Each structure stands twice: as C-alpha cells, then as structure tokens.
Amino acid sequence: MKNYLKFLAFILFTSCADDKKNTTDPAEVNLTTLGNHIERLSSDAFLGRKPFTEGEVKTVNYLKEEFEKLGLLPGNGNSYFQNVPMVEITGTPSENMVISGKNGKFQLDVLKDFVATTNKISTNVGLDNSDLVFAGYGIVAPEYGWNDYEGIDWKGKTAVVLINDPGFKSGDSTLFKGNEMTYYGRWTYKYEEAARQGADGLIIIHDTEPASYGWNVIESGWTGARLIIESDLPLLDVESWISGDSAEKMFDVSTMKGLDYKTLSSNKDFKPIPLDLKVSVSIQNKIKKDVSKNVVALIPGTDRKGEVIIYSAHWDHFGVGKAIDGDSIYNGAVDNASGTAGLLAIAEAFQKSNPTNRSIAFIALTGEEQGLLGSSYYAENPIFDPKKTVANINIDALDSPGKMKDLTITGYGHSEMDEYAKAAAMEQNRYIIPDPEAEKGYFFRSDHFNFAKIGIPALYASGAYEGFEKNIEEIKAYNDYYRIHKYHQPSDEYHPETTELSGVQLDLQLLFKVGLKLSNEDYFPKWYEGSEFKAAREQ
C-alpha cells in the first residue's frame, strides 16, 4: 500500500504544470556520496582497479555491497555479476626491432622507439624478416571508394600505416567526415583490417596530434599484461607502434626516401608501396585464462518493467605499473572512479525518487582500458533484450574545475538522445554543443560505442568547453593539463581538499534527469537518418 501511495504521488507530481516540472527535481545527486565513492575507489587500497588482480576483487565486491545497501536488486538473474571470460597475455618484446634493407640496417629500442603486442594466444610469436609495405591509412571503406590494401598479396608482409583517417586536417569536409574521426581512424580498426587482409603484422606510426595522445600513453598502455576476449576472427602475429622519429628513419632508407608520405596517403588513388625493407621482432608471452566481472544492478519498473534504461561506466584502470616520479599505482580518479561513483550516486537519487514505469539498470563494466572488453562481451551476451533497451547513458572520465555552461555531446547528430540532453541542459541554463575535438575519435573510445553497435541509442556527454565562472581559454588549459600530465598516469588521483566536484555533480544531475524522463514515458528514441547504427536498431 505504501508503494502504491508513493506511486500515486508520483503521478500527481508529473501532472503538474510544465514550469513546475522544469524547476523541481524529485531528488538530487548527492555531492558527498559522489566524493566519498571517488575517494574510496581511487585510493591505493584498490591498487588501480585492474582486472585479474586483487584490485578487481576489491572493486567488484565494493560495488556489489554498495548497490545492495541502496536496495538495488541483482541485475543478472540472482547475481550482481556477469562473468566475462578473458585471456591475460603478458608479453615481453625483444629489446630491439630490427629494420634492414639494401640501403642500411638499424635497430629500434623497445619503449623508447617502439612497442609490440599480440592477441595471439601463443607463448612465442614474432616477425622474422617480414616485408614492410606502406599502406597509407590502412583503410578499406567501400562507401568512400577507398582501399589502401588493394593490389598486394599480404601474406608474409607487415603493413605500415598512419593513425586517424584522411579527413583529418584536410580542410575538406567531404573527405570521410572531414576533421571528425571515423571508425576507420581508430587504432583498433587498423589492426582488425590488417588481419582481415592476411598481413602478418601492422605498425602504426605515432603522431601526437592525430592520435590525440603522446608517446607516454603508448608506452604505458601497450606494455605489461594485456587482456583480450577469445575470438575466431583473424589475428595479426604482431601489433606495433613506432615513434614518428623512428618512422622518418625508416623512410630514409626505403623506396620512399624524400616522398611526402602523408600527402600521398590522403589521395583516393593511393596504392600500397613496398618499402624494400624487412622487419624482425619477437614477443615471449605468458598466458593466463580467467574470468573478470561486469557488475549489474537493477531498479525494477512498474507497468513497463520489461523496458530498460542502462547507465554504464567502466570500473577498471591500469593497476600497478611503471613507476613515474616514484608512484606506480595508476589510481584513475577521473578515469574512471568518477563515472563509477556517478553510477552509485545516480542510483541513490533514483531510490530517493518516486518509482519509475521503466526499469533502470546500472552496469559497471570491466576491461574498457583494454579495448572496451566488458561492453563488447555484454553486446554479444546482453542481459536485457536490446530491442527493449530504451537507451544507454554512459559515464566516463567526468572532470571540470567548476560548473560548466556547455554540455558537450560526443557523437552529436546520431540519435534523438541529443534532444533529451538539450531539454535537460536548458533546465540548468546550459547549452549543448557537438564535440569540438571530434577528430580525436572519442565516440569510439568508451563503452557507449558497443551499445550503439547493437542498435541502442547512446548518450555520452559532459561539460567540457565553457564554465560559468571560468572562460573557454581557462577550461582548455585545464583540460590540456589533465591530458598531458594525468591521463593514464599515476598522477590521476583524488584530493578531497582541492578537487572540485560541483561541475561533475551538475553533469550527473543532468544525466539523472534524462534517464528519469525516459523511464516514465513509452517512447523509444530513434537514430537519425544517416547514422551507421540505425540499421542495427531496425533489424
């Protein structure tokens, strides 16, 4: 009876005048709750929250217990966990990568000049005098009439490619998507395509601006133990990056000496160019198979409980790794203790509000830092019917020096989730903008991407451009400092006495309001015409 009266009160609330609905929140995302969870999850006790470590055990149990305390139900049947089978590969590359040809032979030093990894579940892999072929951007895109691999038998060969895609900094908005990175620009795609073409290996040339991160990120992210999900798809023997300086050194002793390889690669008529060089490198692997966990909790709806809104955030980070300035624990306070804490804070707000018609699921995902593994596994093994999943609201790396005027939507223009975000932003006297750094491919770099791939409209948004109290230049400087000095570094830590959370709270309140609106209507947001994800929803 009590719940019934509570529900009647909610109906009365939602029938009030629009101006009242626009100014009254059923509950607020609690700032203290948010800060406490960020501080706890990013503490040294959680050891950087890497899957397959003691840090994972502590993290997933903490999340389960906190969801239980809030009164949320297990989201996967009788369990709060979805097991995600993974393989941990700890690869030790040879100290040198050897590049040789008739015009010279030289060695690249591991970490300083190159990194090399593999997804092959084998103790010994490598390249032994594999022919090097420059393959432009490494793209096969029939819709653009583009094929960087055409005319070559790739067996026994290693492709060398550029990061990003031809539209980047081209000044031509019709070349791919202009400055906005397409999926073809992502490093994950490039390795996948080279494997489909039958190559033995792929070397990506690092360049900070089109990659959107420095060599230090390559150095920390492509070393040590790596996690994969077993797959029947073709795999390369070696996946590698080399520094820009090393690439110049390589081209100087190749058939492309003196040529502008970036300009050549941006031409639709480009064809792969044998470099008349060979590459050798080896990797010794330790293999461990284990199971990681997605954490899933549920607030059941009332009369439309079979329809679900999913809030997601990845709980994992890089664990304990290479020491920088004497610190080896990669705490990941912003990335992504902030989002994981946000799940708990939003769940608390829903529990303090009236019952919703639709169900609300909260999924803390594993393995995002290793390639969106937890969300990829969920997409292949969904707990909730994708056709009845109304939307995904993804939370990743919330950070700001104060409340923000803007709401930057990554992937703006794909679906009607933009309109829900716009309405919620207007209630906060904010405006929405598309991602001004769309060339960095952030749409493909967080878990919402895997929900979108199975047709679920996704929202990934936060304030990132202009503050109420800080101007655009100050915000840019703040964001640049994080990217250069903290992103994927041990210095991404939480300091309760100095960390500003008011902007994070404002973003979470907006995301809460979007989910609240969705949870009390019968409409399913649609993909816009032209979105590559529309077909998956309609199948």
Coordinates of C-alpha atoms in Angstrom, one line a residue:
M1 CA 0.0 0.0 0.0
K2 CA 2.8 2.4 0.9
N3 CA 4.5 1.9 -2.5
Y4 CA 1.1 2.3 -4.2
L5 CA 0.6 5.7 -2.5
K6 CA 4.1 6.6 -3.3
F7 CA 3.4 5.9 -7.0
L8 CA 0.1 7.9 -6.9
A9 CA 2.1 10.8 -5.5
F10 CA 4.5 10.5 -8.5
I11 CA 1.6 10.6 -11.0
L12 CA 0.3 13.8 -9.3
F13 CA 3.8 15.3 -9.5
T14 CA 4.2 14.6 -13.2
S15 CA 0.8 16.1 -14.0
C16 CA 1.7 19.5 -12.6
A17 CA 2.3 22.5 -14.9
D18 CA 5.4 22.3 -17.2
D19 CA 7.1 25.2 -15.4
K20 CA 6.9 23.3 -12.1
K21 CA 8.3 20.2 -13.7
N22 CA 11.2 22.2 -15.2
T23 CA 12.3 23.6 -11.9
T24 CA 11.6 20.7 -9.4
D25 CA 13.8 17.7 -9.2
P26 CA 12.5 14.6 -7.4
A27 CA 16.0 14.1 -5.9
E28 CA 19.5 15.5 -6.3
V29 CA 22.7 13.6 -7.0
N30 CA 24.4 13.9 -3.6
L31 CA 27.8 15.6 -3.7
T32 CA 29.0 13.9 -0.5
T33 CA 28.1 10.5 -1.9
L34 CA 29.9 11.2 -5.1
G35 CA 33.1 12.4 -3.4
N36 CA 33.2 9.6 -0.9
H37 CA 32.9 6.9 -3.6
I38 CA 35.6 8.6 -5.8
E39 CA 37.9 8.8 -2.9
R40 CA 37.4 5.2 -2.0
L41 CA 37.6 3.7 -5.4
S42 CA 40.7 5.7 -6.4
S43 CA 42.6 5.0 -3.2
D44 CA 45.8 3.0 -3.2
A45 CA 43.9 0.2 -1.4
F46 CA 42.2 -0.6 -4.7
L47 CA 45.5 -1.0 -6.5
G48 CA 44.5 0.8 -9.7
R49 CA 41.4 -1.5 -10.3
K50 CA 43.0 -3.7 -12.9
P51 CA 41.1 -6.8 -14.0
F52 CA 42.5 -10.2 -12.8
T53 CA 44.1 -8.6 -9.7
E54 CA 43.3 -8.1 -6.1
G55 CA 42.2 -4.7 -7.1
E56 CA 39.4 -6.2 -9.2
V57 CA 38.2 -8.4 -6.3
K58 CA 38.0 -5.4 -4.0
T59 CA 36.3 -3.2 -6.6
V60 CA 33.6 -5.5 -7.8
N61 CA 32.8 -6.6 -4.2
Y62 CA 32.7 -2.9 -3.1
L63 CA 30.2 -2.1 -5.9
K64 CA 28.0 -5.1 -5.2
E65 CA 27.9 -4.2 -1.5
E66 CA 27.1 -0.5 -2.3
F67 CA 24.3 -1.4 -4.7
E68 CA 22.9 -3.8 -2.0
K69 CA 23.0 -1.0 0.6
L70 CA 20.9 1.2 -1.7
G71 CA 18.4 -1.6 -2.1
L72 CA 19.0 -2.3 -5.8
L73 CA 18.3 -5.9 -7.0
P74 CA 20.8 -8.2 -8.7
G75 CA 20.7 -7.3 -12.4
N76 CA 21.7 -10.7 -13.8
G77 CA 19.1 -13.1 -12.5
N78 CA 20.1 -13.8 -8.9
S79 CA 23.6 -12.4 -9.3
Y80 CA 25.1 -8.9 -9.3
F81 CA 27.8 -10.2 -11.6
Q82 CA 28.1 -11.0 -15.3
N83 CA 31.2 -13.2 -15.8
V84 CA 33.4 -12.0 -18.7
P85 CA 35.9 -14.7 -19.8
M86 CA 39.2 -13.2 -20.7
V87 CA 42.7 -14.2 -21.5
E88 CA 45.6 -12.3 -19.9
I89 CA 48.7 -12.1 -22.2
T90 CA 51.8 -10.8 -20.6
G91 CA 54.1 -10.1 -23.5
T92 CA 57.8 -9.4 -23.3
P93 CA 59.0 -8.0 -26.7
S94 CA 62.6 -8.3 -27.8
E95 CA 64.8 -5.4 -26.8
N96 CA 65.1 -4.3 -30.4
M97 CA 63.0 -4.2 -33.5
V98 CA 65.4 -4.7 -36.5
I99 CA 64.7 -3.0 -39.8
S100 CA 67.0 -3.8 -42.7
G101 CA 67.3 -3.3 -46.4
K102 CA 69.9 -2.8 -49.1
N103 CA 70.4 0.9 -48.0
G104 CA 71.0 0.1 -44.4
K105 CA 70.1 -1.7 -41.2
F106 CA 69.2 -0.2 -37.9
Q107 CA 67.6 -1.1 -34.5
L108 CA 64.7 0.5 -32.7
D109 CA 64.7 0.3 -28.9
V110 CA 61.7 -1.1 -27.1
L111 CA 59.6 1.5 -25.3
K112 CA 61.8 4.4 -26.5
D113 CA 61.1 3.8 -30.2
F114 CA 58.5 1.0 -30.5
V115 CA 56.0 -1.1 -28.6
A116 CA 54.9 -4.6 -29.8
T117 CA 52.0 -6.7 -28.6
T118 CA 49.9 -9.6 -29.8
N119 CA 46.4 -11.0 -29.3
K120 CA 47.5 -14.5 -30.4
I121 CA 47.3 -17.0 -27.6
S122 CA 50.7 -18.4 -28.1
T123 CA 53.9 -18.4 -26.0
N124 CA 56.1 -17.3 -28.9
V125 CA 55.2 -15.0 -31.7
G126 CA 57.0 -12.6 -33.9
L127 CA 58.0 -11.3 -37.3
D128 CA 61.1 -12.8 -39.0
N129 CA 62.3 -10.7 -41.9
S130 CA 58.7 -9.8 -42.8
D131 CA 58.4 -7.5 -45.8
L132 CA 57.4 -3.9 -44.9
V133 CA 54.8 -2.3 -47.1
F134 CA 53.4 1.2 -46.6
A135 CA 49.6 1.1 -46.7
G136 CA 48.6 4.7 -46.2
Y137 CA 45.9 5.0 -43.5
G138 CA 45.3 1.2 -43.6
I139 CA 41.6 1.7 -44.6
V140 CA 39.2 -0.3 -46.7
A141 CA 36.0 1.8 -47.0
P142 CA 33.8 0.9 -50.0
E143 CA 31.3 3.7 -49.2
Y144 CA 34.2 6.1 -49.8
G145 CA 35.6 4.2 -52.7
W146 CA 38.8 3.7 -50.6
N147 CA 41.1 0.7 -50.4
D148 CA 44.7 1.2 -49.0
Y149 CA 45.4 -2.6 -49.3
E150 CA 44.5 -3.1 -53.0
G151 CA 46.8 -5.0 -55.3
I152 CA 49.0 -6.7 -52.8
D153 CA 49.2 -10.3 -51.5
W154 CA 49.7 -9.5 -47.8
K155 CA 50.8 -13.0 -46.7
G156 CA 54.3 -12.7 -45.2
K157 CA 54.1 -8.9 -45.1
T158 CA 53.8 -6.2 -42.4
A159 CA 51.8 -3.1 -43.2
V160 CA 53.0 0.3 -42.0
V161 CA 50.1 2.8 -41.6
L162 CA 49.2 6.3 -40.3
I163 CA 46.9 6.9 -37.3
N164 CA 43.5 8.7 -37.9
D165 CA 41.9 9.0 -41.4
P166 CA 42.4 11.1 -44.5
G167 CA 39.9 13.7 -43.5
F168 CA 42.0 14.9 -40.5
K169 CA 43.3 18.5 -41.1
S170 CA 42.5 18.1 -44.8
G171 CA 40.3 21.2 -44.9
D172 CA 37.8 19.1 -46.9
S173 CA 34.6 18.3 -45.0
T174 CA 33.6 15.8 -47.7
L175 CA 36.8 13.7 -47.3
F176 CA 35.5 10.9 -45.0
K177 CA 33.9 13.1 -42.3
G178 CA 36.4 16.0 -42.5
N179 CA 38.1 16.7 -39.2
E180 CA 35.8 14.3 -37.3
M181 CA 37.4 10.9 -36.9
T182 CA 35.5 8.0 -38.3
Y183 CA 35.9 4.4 -37.0
Y184 CA 38.4 3.9 -39.8
G185 CA 40.7 6.2 -37.9
R186 CA 40.8 4.2 -34.7
W187 CA 43.9 2.0 -34.0
T188 CA 41.6 -0.9 -33.2
Y189 CA 40.1 -0.8 -36.7
K190 CA 43.5 -0.7 -38.3
Y191 CA 44.7 -3.9 -36.5
E192 CA 41.4 -5.6 -37.4
E193 CA 41.6 -4.7 -41.1
A194 CA 45.3 -5.7 -41.5
A195 CA 44.4 -9.1 -40.0
R196 CA 41.4 -9.4 -42.4
Q197 CA 43.8 -8.7 -45.3
G198 CA 46.1 -11.5 -44.2
A199 CA 49.1 -9.5 -43.1
D200 CA 51.5 -10.9 -40.5
G201 CA 51.8 -7.6 -38.7
L202 CA 50.9 -4.0 -38.6
I203 CA 53.0 -1.0 -37.5
I204 CA 51.1 2.3 -36.7
I205 CA 53.2 5.5 -36.9
H206 CA 52.6 7.5 -33.8
D207 CA 51.8 11.2 -34.2
T208 CA 50.6 13.1 -31.2
E209 CA 48.0 15.4 -32.8
P210 CA 46.0 12.9 -34.9
A211 CA 46.3 10.2 -32.2
S212 CA 45.2 12.8 -29.6
Y213 CA 47.8 11.5 -27.0
G214 CA 51.5 11.5 -26.6
W215 CA 54.0 8.7 -26.8
N216 CA 53.9 8.3 -23.0
V217 CA 50.3 6.9 -23.4
I218 CA 51.6 4.4 -25.9
E219 CA 54.4 3.5 -23.6
S220 CA 52.1 2.8 -20.6
G221 CA 49.1 1.4 -22.4
W222 CA 50.8 -1.1 -24.7
T223 CA 53.1 -2.7 -22.2
G224 CA 52.8 -5.4 -19.5
A225 CA 49.8 -7.7 -19.1
R226 CA 47.0 -7.2 -21.6
L227 CA 43.5 -8.6 -21.6
I228 CA 41.6 -9.9 -24.6
I229 CA 38.4 -11.9 -25.2
E230 CA 39.0 -15.0 -27.2
S231 CA 37.7 -14.7 -30.8
D232 CA 37.5 -16.7 -34.0
L233 CA 38.4 -13.6 -36.0
P234 CA 41.7 -13.4 -37.8
L235 CA 44.6 -12.0 -35.7
L236 CA 48.0 -10.5 -36.5
D237 CA 51.2 -12.0 -35.2
V238 CA 52.3 -8.6 -34.0
E239 CA 50.5 -5.3 -33.4
S240 CA 53.0 -2.5 -33.1
W241 CA 53.5 1.3 -32.8
I242 CA 56.7 3.2 -33.7
S243 CA 57.5 6.8 -32.9
G244 CA 57.4 9.5 -35.5
D245 CA 61.2 9.9 -35.4
S246 CA 61.6 6.1 -36.0
A247 CA 59.3 6.3 -39.0
E248 CA 61.4 9.1 -40.6
K249 CA 64.5 7.0 -40.0
M250 CA 62.7 4.0 -41.7
F251 CA 61.5 6.0 -44.7
D252 CA 65.0 7.5 -45.2
V253 CA 66.4 4.0 -46.1
S254 CA 63.4 2.9 -48.1
T255 CA 61.9 3.3 -51.6
M256 CA 60.0 6.3 -50.2
K257 CA 63.0 8.4 -49.3
G258 CA 62.2 12.1 -49.9
L259 CA 58.5 11.5 -50.5
D260 CA 55.7 13.2 -48.6
Y261 CA 54.0 10.1 -47.2
K262 CA 51.2 12.0 -45.5
T263 CA 50.1 13.7 -48.7
L264 CA 50.4 10.5 -50.7
S265 CA 48.1 8.7 -48.2
S266 CA 45.4 11.3 -48.5
N267 CA 44.9 10.7 -52.2
K268 CA 41.9 8.4 -53.1
D269 CA 44.1 6.8 -55.8
F270 CA 46.8 5.8 -53.3
K271 CA 48.1 2.2 -53.7
P272 CA 50.3 0.4 -51.2
I273 CA 54.1 0.9 -51.6
P274 CA 56.6 -1.8 -50.9
L275 CA 59.5 -0.3 -48.9
D276 CA 62.1 -2.8 -49.9
L277 CA 62.8 -3.3 -46.1
K278 CA 62.3 -6.2 -43.8
V279 CA 61.4 -6.2 -40.1
S280 CA 62.2 -8.6 -37.3
V281 CA 60.8 -8.6 -33.7
S282 CA 59.8 -11.3 -31.3
I283 CA 57.4 -11.5 -28.3
Q284 CA 57.5 -14.0 -25.5
N285 CA 54.2 -14.5 -23.8
K286 CA 52.8 -15.8 -20.5
I287 CA 49.2 -16.9 -20.9
K288 CA 46.6 -16.9 -18.2
K289 CA 42.9 -17.6 -18.7
D290 CA 40.5 -16.2 -16.1
V291 CA 37.1 -14.5 -15.6
S292 CA 36.6 -10.9 -15.0
K293 CA 33.2 -9.3 -14.0
N294 CA 30.7 -6.7 -15.0
V295 CA 28.7 -5.6 -12.0
V296 CA 24.9 -5.3 -12.8
A297 CA 22.2 -3.9 -10.5
L298 CA 18.6 -3.2 -11.2
I299 CA 15.7 -0.9 -10.1
P300 CA 12.6 -2.7 -11.5
G301 CA 10.0 -0.5 -13.1
T302 CA 6.3 -0.7 -12.5
D303 CA 4.0 -1.1 -15.5
R304 CA 6.7 -1.2 -18.2
K305 CA 9.4 -3.0 -16.3
G306 CA 10.5 -5.1 -19.3
E307 CA 11.8 -1.9 -20.9
V308 CA 15.2 -0.8 -19.6
I309 CA 17.4 2.3 -19.5
I310 CA 21.0 1.3 -18.9
Y311 CA 23.5 3.6 -17.1
S312 CA 27.1 2.4 -17.7
A313 CA 30.6 3.2 -16.5
H314 CA 33.8 1.2 -16.6
W315 CA 35.3 0.4 -13.2
D316 CA 38.7 -0.7 -14.4
H317 CA 42.0 1.2 -14.8
F318 CA 45.7 0.2 -15.3
G319 CA 46.5 -1.3 -11.9
V320 CA 50.1 -1.2 -10.7
G321 CA 52.6 -0.4 -13.5
K322 CA 55.7 1.5 -14.5
A323 CA 56.6 4.0 -11.7
I324 CA 56.5 7.7 -12.6
D325 CA 58.0 10.1 -10.0
G326 CA 58.1 7.2 -7.6
D327 CA 54.4 6.3 -7.9
S328 CA 53.4 3.0 -9.6
I329 CA 49.7 2.9 -8.7
Y330 CA 47.5 4.1 -11.6
N331 CA 44.6 5.2 -9.4
G332 CA 42.3 6.5 -12.2
A333 CA 40.4 9.0 -10.1
V334 CA 38.9 10.8 -13.1
D335 CA 39.2 7.8 -15.4
N336 CA 37.0 6.3 -14.2
A337 CA 36.4 6.3 -10.5
S338 CA 34.3 9.5 -11.3
G339 CA 32.0 7.6 -13.6
T340 CA 31.7 4.5 -11.3
A341 CA 31.0 6.7 -8.3
G342 CA 28.5 8.5 -10.6
L343 CA 26.6 5.2 -11.1
L344 CA 26.2 4.9 -7.3
A345 CA 25.2 8.5 -6.8
I346 CA 22.6 8.3 -9.6
A347 CA 21.3 5.0 -8.3
E348 CA 20.9 6.7 -4.9
A349 CA 19.0 9.6 -6.5
F350 CA 16.6 7.2 -8.2
Q351 CA 16.0 5.4 -4.9
K352 CA 15.1 8.6 -3.2
S353 CA 12.7 9.5 -6.1
N354 CA 9.3 8.0 -7.0
P355 CA 9.0 4.6 -8.7
T356 CA 9.6 4.7 -12.5
N357 CA 7.5 3.0 -15.1
R358 CA 10.5 1.5 -16.9
S359 CA 13.4 -0.4 -15.2
I360 CA 16.7 1.2 -14.6
A361 CA 19.9 -0.9 -14.9
F362 CA 23.4 0.1 -13.7
I363 CA 26.3 -1.7 -15.3
A364 CA 29.9 -1.2 -14.1
L365 CA 31.9 -2.6 -16.9
T366 CA 35.3 -4.3 -16.9
G367 CA 38.1 -4.1 -19.4
E368 CA 37.4 -0.7 -21.0
E369 CA 41.0 0.3 -20.9
Q370 CA 42.0 -2.9 -22.7
G371 CA 39.7 -2.2 -25.6
L372 CA 36.1 -1.9 -24.3
L373 CA 36.1 -5.6 -23.4
G374 CA 33.3 -5.7 -20.8
S375 CA 30.9 -3.8 -23.0
S376 CA 31.9 -5.8 -26.0
Y377 CA 31.1 -9.0 -24.2
Y378 CA 27.8 -7.6 -22.9
A379 CA 26.9 -6.6 -26.5
E380 CA 27.4 -10.2 -27.6
N381 CA 25.7 -11.6 -24.5
P382 CA 23.1 -9.0 -23.5
I383 CA 21.3 -9.5 -20.2
F384 CA 18.4 -7.2 -21.2
D385 CA 16.8 -7.5 -24.7
P386 CA 18.4 -4.9 -26.9
K387 CA 15.1 -4.3 -28.6
K388 CA 13.6 -3.4 -25.3
T389 CA 16.6 -1.4 -24.1
V390 CA 15.4 2.2 -24.5
A391 CA 18.8 3.9 -24.3
N392 CA 22.3 3.8 -22.8
I393 CA 23.7 6.7 -20.8
N394 CA 27.4 6.2 -20.4
I395 CA 29.6 8.0 -17.9
D396 CA 33.3 8.2 -18.4
A397 CA 36.0 10.5 -17.0
L398 CA 34.0 13.3 -15.6
D399 CA 36.2 16.3 -14.7
S400 CA 35.9 20.0 -14.6
P401 CA 37.2 23.0 -12.5
G402 CA 33.6 24.1 -11.7
K403 CA 30.1 24.2 -13.1
M404 CA 30.0 24.3 -16.9
K405 CA 27.8 26.3 -19.2
D406 CA 28.1 23.8 -22.0
L407 CA 27.1 20.2 -22.4
T408 CA 29.4 18.7 -25.0
I409 CA 27.8 15.7 -26.7
T410 CA 30.3 13.2 -28.1
G411 CA 28.6 11.6 -31.2
Y412 CA 26.2 14.5 -31.6
G413 CA 23.9 14.1 -34.6
H414 CA 23.4 10.3 -34.3
S415 CA 20.2 10.0 -32.4
E416 CA 17.3 11.7 -30.6
M417 CA 19.1 11.3 -27.4
D418 CA 20.5 14.8 -28.4
E419 CA 17.1 16.2 -27.8
Y420 CA 16.7 14.7 -24.4
A421 CA 20.1 16.1 -23.4
K422 CA 19.2 19.5 -24.8
A423 CA 16.0 19.7 -22.8
A424 CA 17.8 18.7 -19.6
A425 CA 20.6 21.2 -20.3
M426 CA 18.1 24.0 -20.8
E427 CA 16.7 23.3 -17.3
Q428 CA 20.2 24.0 -16.0
N429 CA 20.5 27.2 -18.1
R430 CA 23.1 25.4 -20.2
Y431 CA 23.6 25.0 -23.9
I432 CA 24.7 21.9 -25.9
I433 CA 27.5 21.7 -28.5
P434 CA 28.9 18.9 -30.6
D435 CA 32.3 17.6 -29.5
P436 CA 34.7 20.3 -30.7
E437 CA 37.5 17.7 -30.9
A438 CA 35.6 15.2 -33.0
E439 CA 38.9 14.4 -34.8
K440 CA 40.1 12.6 -31.7
G441 CA 37.5 9.9 -32.1
Y442 CA 36.1 9.9 -28.5
F443 CA 32.9 8.4 -29.8
F444 CA 34.8 5.1 -30.4
R445 CA 36.8 5.2 -27.2
S446 CA 34.3 4.5 -24.5
D447 CA 31.7 1.8 -23.8
H448 CA 28.6 3.5 -25.3
F449 CA 30.1 2.6 -28.7
N450 CA 29.4 -1.1 -28.1
F451 CA 25.8 -0.4 -27.1
A452 CA 25.4 1.7 -30.2
K453 CA 26.8 -1.1 -32.4
I454 CA 23.8 -3.3 -31.4
G455 CA 21.3 -0.5 -32.1
I456 CA 20.8 1.0 -28.6
P457 CA 20.8 4.9 -28.8
A458 CA 23.5 6.2 -26.5
L459 CA 24.3 9.4 -24.8
Y460 CA 27.8 10.3 -23.8
A461 CA 28.1 13.9 -22.7
S462 CA 29.6 16.2 -20.1
G463 CA 30.6 19.9 -19.7
A464 CA 34.0 20.4 -21.3
Y465 CA 34.1 23.7 -23.1
E466 CA 33.0 26.8 -21.1
G467 CA 32.4 27.4 -17.5
F468 CA 30.0 29.6 -15.6
E469 CA 32.9 31.1 -13.8
K470 CA 35.9 30.1 -16.0
N471 CA 36.2 31.2 -19.6
I472 CA 36.9 29.0 -22.6
E473 CA 40.7 29.5 -22.5
E474 CA 40.9 28.6 -18.8
I475 CA 38.8 25.4 -19.4
K476 CA 41.1 24.5 -22.4
A477 CA 44.2 24.9 -20.2
Y478 CA 42.6 22.8 -17.5
N479 CA 41.7 20.0 -20.0
D480 CA 45.1 20.2 -21.7
Y481 CA 46.9 19.8 -18.3
Y482 CA 44.9 16.7 -17.5
R483 CA 45.5 15.1 -20.9
I484 CA 49.3 15.8 -20.8
H485 CA 50.1 15.3 -17.1
K486 CA 47.4 12.9 -15.7
Y487 CA 45.6 10.9 -18.4
H488 CA 46.6 7.2 -17.9
Q489 CA 49.3 8.3 -15.4
P490 CA 49.7 7.6 -11.7
S491 CA 49.0 11.3 -11.1
D492 CA 45.3 10.8 -11.8
E493 CA 44.5 11.0 -8.1
Y494 CA 41.7 12.4 -5.9
H495 CA 42.5 15.1 -3.4
P496 CA 39.3 15.8 -1.4
E497 CA 40.7 19.2 -0.1
T498 CA 41.4 20.5 -3.6
T499 CA 39.3 18.5 -6.2
E500 CA 36.3 20.5 -7.4
L501 CA 33.2 18.3 -7.9
S502 CA 30.4 20.8 -8.5
G503 CA 30.7 20.5 -12.2
V504 CA 30.7 16.7 -12.1
Q505 CA 27.7 16.8 -9.9
L506 CA 25.9 19.1 -12.3
D507 CA 26.6 16.7 -15.2
L508 CA 25.4 13.7 -13.2
Q509 CA 22.2 15.6 -12.3
L510 CA 21.6 16.2 -15.9
L511 CA 22.2 12.5 -16.8
F512 CA 19.9 11.5 -14.0
K513 CA 17.1 13.8 -15.3
V514 CA 17.5 12.4 -18.8
G515 CA 17.1 8.8 -17.5
L516 CA 14.2 9.9 -15.3
K517 CA 12.3 11.3 -18.3
L518 CA 12.9 8.3 -20.4
S519 CA 11.9 6.0 -17.5
N520 CA 8.4 7.5 -17.3
E521 CA 7.3 7.6 -21.0
D522 CA 6.6 5.0 -23.6
Y523 CA 8.7 6.5 -26.5
F524 CA 11.8 4.8 -27.8
P525 CA 14.4 7.4 -29.0
K526 CA 15.3 6.9 -32.6
W527 CA 18.6 7.0 -34.6
Y528 CA 18.7 9.8 -37.2
E529 CA 18.9 9.1 -40.9
G530 CA 22.5 8.6 -41.9
S531 CA 23.7 7.1 -38.7
E532 CA 25.6 3.9 -39.2
F533 CA 23.8 2.5 -36.1
K534 CA 20.2 2.9 -37.4
A535 CA 20.2 -0.3 -39.3
A536 CA 21.1 -2.4 -36.2
R537 CA 18.1 -0.9 -34.3
E538 CA 15.7 -1.8 -37.2
Q539 CA 16.8 -5.3 -37.7

